[in-house]
Short mmCIF file of C-alpha atoms and ligand atoms in Angstrom, two decimals:
data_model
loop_
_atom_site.label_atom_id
_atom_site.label_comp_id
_atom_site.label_asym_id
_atom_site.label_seq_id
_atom_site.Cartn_x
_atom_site.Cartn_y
_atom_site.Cartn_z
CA UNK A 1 7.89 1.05 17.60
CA UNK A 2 9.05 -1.73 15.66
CA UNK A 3 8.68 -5.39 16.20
CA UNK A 4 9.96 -8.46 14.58
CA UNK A 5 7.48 -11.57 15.73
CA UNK A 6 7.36 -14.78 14.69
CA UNK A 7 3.72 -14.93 13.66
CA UNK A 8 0.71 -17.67 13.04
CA UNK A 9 -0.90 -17.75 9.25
CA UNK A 10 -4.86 -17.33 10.17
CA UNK A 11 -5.89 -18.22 6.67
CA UNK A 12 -4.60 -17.63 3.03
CA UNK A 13 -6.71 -17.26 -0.33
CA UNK A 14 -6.26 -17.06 -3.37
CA UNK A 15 -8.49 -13.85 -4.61
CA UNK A 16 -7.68 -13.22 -8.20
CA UNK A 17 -5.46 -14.81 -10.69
CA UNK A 18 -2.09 -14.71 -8.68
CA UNK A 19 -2.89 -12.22 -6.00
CA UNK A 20 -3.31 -14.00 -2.45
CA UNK A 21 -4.96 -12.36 1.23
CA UNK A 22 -3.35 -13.69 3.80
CA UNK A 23 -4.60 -13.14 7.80
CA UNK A 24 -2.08 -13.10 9.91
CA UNK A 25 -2.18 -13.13 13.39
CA UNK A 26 0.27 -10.94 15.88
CA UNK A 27 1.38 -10.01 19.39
CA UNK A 28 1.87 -6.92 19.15
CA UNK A 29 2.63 -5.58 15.56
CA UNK A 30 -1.61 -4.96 14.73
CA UNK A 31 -2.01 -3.08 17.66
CA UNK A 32 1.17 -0.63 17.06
CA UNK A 33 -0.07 -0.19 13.05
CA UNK A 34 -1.48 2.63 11.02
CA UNK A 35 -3.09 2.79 7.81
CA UNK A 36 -0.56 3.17 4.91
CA UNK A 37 2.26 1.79 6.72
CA UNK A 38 3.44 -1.88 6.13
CA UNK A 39 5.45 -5.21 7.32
CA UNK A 40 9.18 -6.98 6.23
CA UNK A 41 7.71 -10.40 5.85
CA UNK A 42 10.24 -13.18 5.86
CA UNK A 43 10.99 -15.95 3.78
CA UNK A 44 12.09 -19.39 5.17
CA UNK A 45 14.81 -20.02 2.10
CA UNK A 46 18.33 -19.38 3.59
CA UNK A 47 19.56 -18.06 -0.32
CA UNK A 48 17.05 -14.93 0.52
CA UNK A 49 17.91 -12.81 3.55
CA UNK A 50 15.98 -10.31 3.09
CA UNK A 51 12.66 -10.03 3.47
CA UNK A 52 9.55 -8.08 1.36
CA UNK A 53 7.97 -5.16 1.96
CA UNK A 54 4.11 -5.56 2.17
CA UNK A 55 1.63 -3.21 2.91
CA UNK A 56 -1.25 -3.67 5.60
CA UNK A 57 -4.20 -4.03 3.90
CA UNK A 58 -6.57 -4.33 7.42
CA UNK A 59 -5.80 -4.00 10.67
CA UNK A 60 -7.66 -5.67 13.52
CA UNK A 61 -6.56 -4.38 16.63
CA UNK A 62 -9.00 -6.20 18.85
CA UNK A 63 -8.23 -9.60 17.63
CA UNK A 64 -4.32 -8.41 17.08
CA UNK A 65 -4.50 -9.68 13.17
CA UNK A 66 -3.13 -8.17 10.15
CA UNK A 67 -4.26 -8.73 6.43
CA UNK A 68 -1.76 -8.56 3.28
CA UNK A 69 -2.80 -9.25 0.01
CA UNK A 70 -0.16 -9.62 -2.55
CA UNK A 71 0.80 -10.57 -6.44
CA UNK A 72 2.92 -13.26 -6.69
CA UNK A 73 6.17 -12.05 -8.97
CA UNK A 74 9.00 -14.00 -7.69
CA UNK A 75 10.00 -16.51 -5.40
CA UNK A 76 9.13 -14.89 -2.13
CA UNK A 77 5.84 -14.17 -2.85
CA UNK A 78 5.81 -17.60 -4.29
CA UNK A 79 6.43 -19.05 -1.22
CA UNK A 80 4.44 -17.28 0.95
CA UNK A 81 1.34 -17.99 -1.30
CA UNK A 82 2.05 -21.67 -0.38
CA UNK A 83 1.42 -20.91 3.51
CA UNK A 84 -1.79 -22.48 5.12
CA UNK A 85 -3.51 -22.23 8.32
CA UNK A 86 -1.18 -22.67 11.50
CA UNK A 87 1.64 -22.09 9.73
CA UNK A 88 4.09 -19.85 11.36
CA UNK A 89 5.85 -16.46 9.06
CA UNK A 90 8.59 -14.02 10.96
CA UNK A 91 7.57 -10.08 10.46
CA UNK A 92 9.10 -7.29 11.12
CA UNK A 93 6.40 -3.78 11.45
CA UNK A 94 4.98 -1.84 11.47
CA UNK A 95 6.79 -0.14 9.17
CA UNK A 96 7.01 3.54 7.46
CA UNK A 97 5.24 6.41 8.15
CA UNK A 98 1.32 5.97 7.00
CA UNK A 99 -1.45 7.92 5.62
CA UNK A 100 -1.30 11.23 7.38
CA UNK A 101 -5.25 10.90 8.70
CA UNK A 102 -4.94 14.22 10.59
CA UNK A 103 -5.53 15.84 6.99
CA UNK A 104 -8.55 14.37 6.09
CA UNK A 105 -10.62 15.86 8.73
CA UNK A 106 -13.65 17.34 7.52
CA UNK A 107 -12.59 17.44 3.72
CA UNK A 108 -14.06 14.66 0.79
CA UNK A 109 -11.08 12.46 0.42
CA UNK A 110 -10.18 10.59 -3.01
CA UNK A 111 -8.42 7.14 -2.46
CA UNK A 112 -7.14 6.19 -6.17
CA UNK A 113 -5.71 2.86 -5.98
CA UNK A 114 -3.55 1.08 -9.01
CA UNK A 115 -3.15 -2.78 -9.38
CA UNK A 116 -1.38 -3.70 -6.16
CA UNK A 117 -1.53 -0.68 -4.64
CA UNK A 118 -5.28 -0.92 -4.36
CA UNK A 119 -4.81 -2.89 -0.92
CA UNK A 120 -3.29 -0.21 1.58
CA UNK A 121 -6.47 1.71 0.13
CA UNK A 122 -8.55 -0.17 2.22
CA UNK A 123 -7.48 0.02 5.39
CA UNK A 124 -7.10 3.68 4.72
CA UNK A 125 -10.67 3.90 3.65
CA UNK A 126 -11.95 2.42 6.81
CA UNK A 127 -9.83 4.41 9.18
CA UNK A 128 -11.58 7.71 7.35
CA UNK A 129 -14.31 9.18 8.73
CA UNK A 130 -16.61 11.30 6.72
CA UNK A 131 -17.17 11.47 2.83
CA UNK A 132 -15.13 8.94 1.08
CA UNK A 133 -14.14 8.53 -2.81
CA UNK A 134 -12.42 5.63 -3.62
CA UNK A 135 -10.84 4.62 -7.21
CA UNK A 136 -9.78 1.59 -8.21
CA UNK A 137 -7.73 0.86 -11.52
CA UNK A 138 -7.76 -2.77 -12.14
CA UNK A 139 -5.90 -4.43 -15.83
CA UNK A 140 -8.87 -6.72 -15.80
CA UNK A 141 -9.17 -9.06 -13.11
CA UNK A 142 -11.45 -7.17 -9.80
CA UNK A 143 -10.64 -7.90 -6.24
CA UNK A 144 -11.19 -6.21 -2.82
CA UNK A 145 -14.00 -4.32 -4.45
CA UNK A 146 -16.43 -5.60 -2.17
CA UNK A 147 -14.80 -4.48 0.91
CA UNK A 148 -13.84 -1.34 -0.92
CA UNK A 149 -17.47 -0.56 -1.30
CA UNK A 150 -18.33 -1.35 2.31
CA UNK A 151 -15.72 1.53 2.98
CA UNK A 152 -16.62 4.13 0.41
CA UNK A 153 -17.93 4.75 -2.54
CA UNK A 154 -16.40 2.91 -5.11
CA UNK A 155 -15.48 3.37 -8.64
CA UNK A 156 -14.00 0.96 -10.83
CA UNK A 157 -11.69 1.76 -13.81
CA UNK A 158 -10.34 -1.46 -15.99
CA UNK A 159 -7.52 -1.24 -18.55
CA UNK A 160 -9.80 -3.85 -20.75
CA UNK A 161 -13.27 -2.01 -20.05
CA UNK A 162 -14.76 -4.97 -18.51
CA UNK A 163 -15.72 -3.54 -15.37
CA UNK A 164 -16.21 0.65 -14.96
CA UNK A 165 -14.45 2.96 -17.18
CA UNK A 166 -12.18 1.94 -19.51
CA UNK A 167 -8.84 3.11 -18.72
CA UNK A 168 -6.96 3.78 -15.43
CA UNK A 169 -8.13 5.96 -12.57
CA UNK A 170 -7.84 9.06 -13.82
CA UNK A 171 -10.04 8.16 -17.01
CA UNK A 172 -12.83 7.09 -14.10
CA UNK A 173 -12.05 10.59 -12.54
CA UNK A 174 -12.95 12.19 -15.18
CA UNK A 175 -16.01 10.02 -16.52
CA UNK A 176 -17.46 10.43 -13.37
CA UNK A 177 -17.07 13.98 -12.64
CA UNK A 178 -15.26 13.29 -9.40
CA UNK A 179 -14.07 16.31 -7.34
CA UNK A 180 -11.82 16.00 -4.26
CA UNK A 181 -10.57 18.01 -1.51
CA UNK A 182 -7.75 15.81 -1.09
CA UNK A 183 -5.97 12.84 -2.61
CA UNK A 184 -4.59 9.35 -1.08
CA UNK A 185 -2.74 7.56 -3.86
CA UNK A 186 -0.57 3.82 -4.07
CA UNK A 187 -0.32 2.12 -7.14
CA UNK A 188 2.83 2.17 -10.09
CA UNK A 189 4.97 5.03 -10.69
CA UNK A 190 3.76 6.31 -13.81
CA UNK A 191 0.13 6.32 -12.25
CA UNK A 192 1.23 8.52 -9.45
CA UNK A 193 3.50 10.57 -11.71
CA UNK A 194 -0.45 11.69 -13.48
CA UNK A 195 -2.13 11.48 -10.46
CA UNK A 196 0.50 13.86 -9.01
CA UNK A 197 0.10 16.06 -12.49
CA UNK A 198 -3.81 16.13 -12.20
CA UNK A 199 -3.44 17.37 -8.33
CA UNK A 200 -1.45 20.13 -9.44
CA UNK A 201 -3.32 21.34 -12.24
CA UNK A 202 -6.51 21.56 -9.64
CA UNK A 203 -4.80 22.60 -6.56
CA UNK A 204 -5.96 19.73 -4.85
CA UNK A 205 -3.23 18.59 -1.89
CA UNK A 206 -1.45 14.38 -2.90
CA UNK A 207 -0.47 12.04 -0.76
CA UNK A 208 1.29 9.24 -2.66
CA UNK A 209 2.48 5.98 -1.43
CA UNK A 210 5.87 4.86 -3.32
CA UNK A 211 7.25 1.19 -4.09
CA UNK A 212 10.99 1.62 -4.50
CA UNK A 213 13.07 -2.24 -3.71
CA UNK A 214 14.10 -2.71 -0.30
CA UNK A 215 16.62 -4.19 1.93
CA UNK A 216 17.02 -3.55 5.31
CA UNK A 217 13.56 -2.06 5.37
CA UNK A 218 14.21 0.50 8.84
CA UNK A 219 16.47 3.79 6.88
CA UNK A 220 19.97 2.01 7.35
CA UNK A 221 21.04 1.04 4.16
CA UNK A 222 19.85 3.43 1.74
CA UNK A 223 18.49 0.96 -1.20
CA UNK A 224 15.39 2.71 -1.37
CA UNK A 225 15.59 6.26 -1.66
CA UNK A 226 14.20 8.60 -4.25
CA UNK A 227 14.52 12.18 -4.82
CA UNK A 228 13.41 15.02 -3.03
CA UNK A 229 13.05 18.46 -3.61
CA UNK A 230 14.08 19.23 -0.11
CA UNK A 231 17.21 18.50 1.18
CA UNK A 232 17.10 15.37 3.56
CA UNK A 233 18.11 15.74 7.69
CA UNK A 234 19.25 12.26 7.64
CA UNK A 235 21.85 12.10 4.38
CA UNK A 236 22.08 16.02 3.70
CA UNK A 237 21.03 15.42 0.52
CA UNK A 238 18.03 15.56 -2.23
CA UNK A 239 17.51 12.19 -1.02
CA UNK A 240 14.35 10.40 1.02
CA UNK A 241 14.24 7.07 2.29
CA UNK A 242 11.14 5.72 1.29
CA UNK A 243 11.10 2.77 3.98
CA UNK A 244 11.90 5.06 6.77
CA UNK A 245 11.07 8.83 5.97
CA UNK A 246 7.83 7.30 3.61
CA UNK A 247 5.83 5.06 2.06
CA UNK A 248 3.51 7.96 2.18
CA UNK A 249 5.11 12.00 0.75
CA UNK A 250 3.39 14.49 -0.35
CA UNK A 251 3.69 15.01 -4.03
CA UNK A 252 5.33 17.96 -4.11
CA UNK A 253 8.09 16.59 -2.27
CA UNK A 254 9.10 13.56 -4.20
CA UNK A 255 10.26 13.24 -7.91
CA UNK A 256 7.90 11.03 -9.61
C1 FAD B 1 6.46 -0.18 0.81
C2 FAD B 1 6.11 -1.32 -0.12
C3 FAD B 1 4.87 -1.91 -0.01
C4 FAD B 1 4.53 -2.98 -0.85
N1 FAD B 1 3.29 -3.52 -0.72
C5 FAD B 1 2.94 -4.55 -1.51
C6 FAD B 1 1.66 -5.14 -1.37
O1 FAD B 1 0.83 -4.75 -0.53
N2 FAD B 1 1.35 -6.18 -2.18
C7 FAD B 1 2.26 -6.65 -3.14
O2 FAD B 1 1.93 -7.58 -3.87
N3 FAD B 1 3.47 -6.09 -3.29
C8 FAD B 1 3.85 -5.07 -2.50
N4 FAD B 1 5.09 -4.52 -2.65
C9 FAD B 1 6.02 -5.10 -3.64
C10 FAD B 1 6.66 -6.38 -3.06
O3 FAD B 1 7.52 -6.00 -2.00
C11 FAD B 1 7.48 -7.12 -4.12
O4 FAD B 1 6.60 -7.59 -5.12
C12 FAD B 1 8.18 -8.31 -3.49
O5 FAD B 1 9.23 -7.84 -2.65
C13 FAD B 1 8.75 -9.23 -4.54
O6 FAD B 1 9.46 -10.27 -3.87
P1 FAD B 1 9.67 -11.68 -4.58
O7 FAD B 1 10.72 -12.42 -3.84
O8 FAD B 1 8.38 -12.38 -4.80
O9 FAD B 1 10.18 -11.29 -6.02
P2 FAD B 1 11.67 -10.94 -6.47
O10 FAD B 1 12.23 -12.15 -7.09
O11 FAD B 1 12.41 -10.25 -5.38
O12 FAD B 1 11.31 -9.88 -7.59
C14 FAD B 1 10.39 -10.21 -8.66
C15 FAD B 1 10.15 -8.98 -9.49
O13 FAD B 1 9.54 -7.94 -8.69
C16 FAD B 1 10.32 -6.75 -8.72
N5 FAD B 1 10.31 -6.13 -7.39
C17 FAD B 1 10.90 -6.59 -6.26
N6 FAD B 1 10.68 -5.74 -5.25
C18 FAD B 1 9.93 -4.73 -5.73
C19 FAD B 1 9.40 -3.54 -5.19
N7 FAD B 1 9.61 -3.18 -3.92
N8 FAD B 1 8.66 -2.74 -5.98
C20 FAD B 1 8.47 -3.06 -7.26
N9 FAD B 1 8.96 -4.16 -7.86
C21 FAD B 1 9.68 -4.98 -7.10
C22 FAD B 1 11.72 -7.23 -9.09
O14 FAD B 1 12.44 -6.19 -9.78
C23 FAD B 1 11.45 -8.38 -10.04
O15 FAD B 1 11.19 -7.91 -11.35
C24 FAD B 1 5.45 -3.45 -1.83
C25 FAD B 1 6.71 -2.85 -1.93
C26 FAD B 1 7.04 -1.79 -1.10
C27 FAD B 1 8.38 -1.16 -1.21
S1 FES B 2 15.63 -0.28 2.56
FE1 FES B 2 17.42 0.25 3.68
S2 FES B 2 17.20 2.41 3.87
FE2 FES B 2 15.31 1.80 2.97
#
């Protein structure tokens, strides 16, 4: 079930160089969410109707609160970054499918999380139970990582080598010795695209969360869809919606 609220701004910081977490609290939309699965957050300026996707990065259900956290890189971002306490955001979610958690039963899960897809890994993480991996690829600047390592344990990989391995995920992977069962992924295409690669080569079962720009956010308007290697129920074509029939495939169904 989807809701669009008009919602109160709990608190807002700024956590690394441009990337803001922002507490937001709901009526209804927490309580309805999922790991994996995100919100249409609206901007106030008239000149942009639509509104950005943003995954959840924690849900709390009791207190009916969500947390994003988010890189500024235009002007919506820009202006929700200038929100404060009290302030009042509309939101439309929860959105998307989610992590399937059904899968991870019993089995040692791998989270590998790139840049600003590191935040639905938390979430994720916490909603796990059992024996949790997580991977973080950072370019240089950390954040989340302690609340990552409260969930799981946590290795760091850094495109500059200032903090864990030097190089992305898959370079910590391998450093480390890391072994999986199965894989939760959400970061850049080209990450995925390896991570995908690396799943295959060791039979080990992907899960991988795709950005893709959106507009109407809920499967109507087809902006966001990438190819499939099944044909799609909806359009009848190699086609999924990642809004709608994603964020979260499994790799073996998506062209990366
Ligand atoms: C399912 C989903 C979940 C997302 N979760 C997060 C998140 O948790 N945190 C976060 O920081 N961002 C997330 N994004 C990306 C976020 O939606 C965009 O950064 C945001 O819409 C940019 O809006 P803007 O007005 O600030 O910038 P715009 O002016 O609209 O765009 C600025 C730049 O960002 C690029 N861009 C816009 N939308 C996307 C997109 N969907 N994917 C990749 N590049 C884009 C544009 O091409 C342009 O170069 C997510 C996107 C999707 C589809
Ligand atoms: S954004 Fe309209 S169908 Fe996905």
């Amino acid at each position: 079930m989807k809701i669009k609220e008009c919602c109160t701004v709990i608190s807002q910081e700024c956590i690394a160089k441009d990337i803001y977490s922002m507490w937001i609290s709901t009526k209804a939309i927490a309580r309805e969410a999922k790991p994996g699965q995100f919100v249409s957050v609206y901007t106030k300026d008239a000149s942009r109707l639509l509104p950005r996707p943003i995954s959840l990065c924690e849900i709390d259900r009791e207190k009916d609160a969500l947390r994003i956290v988010y890189r500024i890189a235009g002007d919506g971002t820009r202006e929700f970054s200038r929100l404060r306490a009290g302030d009042t955001i509309d939101i439309l979610g929860p959105l998307g499918n989610g992590f399937p958690l059904e899968e991870a039963k019993g089995k040692r899960v791998m989270l590998m999380g790139g840049g600003i897809g590191i935040p639905p890994m938390l979430e994720t993480a916490k909603a796990i139970q059992g024996e949790k991996i997580i991977v973080s690829g950072y370019r240089d600047e950390l954040f989340l990582t302690e609340e990552l390592n409260a969930a799981g344990q946590l290795y760091l990989a850094t495109e500059d080598g200032s903090a864990g391995t030097k190089g992305n995920v898959l370079d910590a992977v391998k450093a480390n010795r890391l072994e999986a069962d199965l894989i939760f992924a959400c970061g850049p295409t080209p990450m995925l695209r390896a991570i995908k690669a690396y799943a295959l080569d060791k039979g080990i079962p992907c899960w991988v969360s795709m950005e893709e720009k959106m507009a109407c956010g809920i499967g109507a308007c087809l902006a966001c869809v990438c190819k499939s290697t099944e044909v799609d129920g909806h359009s009848q074509v190699h086609n999924k919606r990642i809004c709608k029939d994603g964020p979260v495939f499994l790799s073996t169904e998506v062209e990366l």
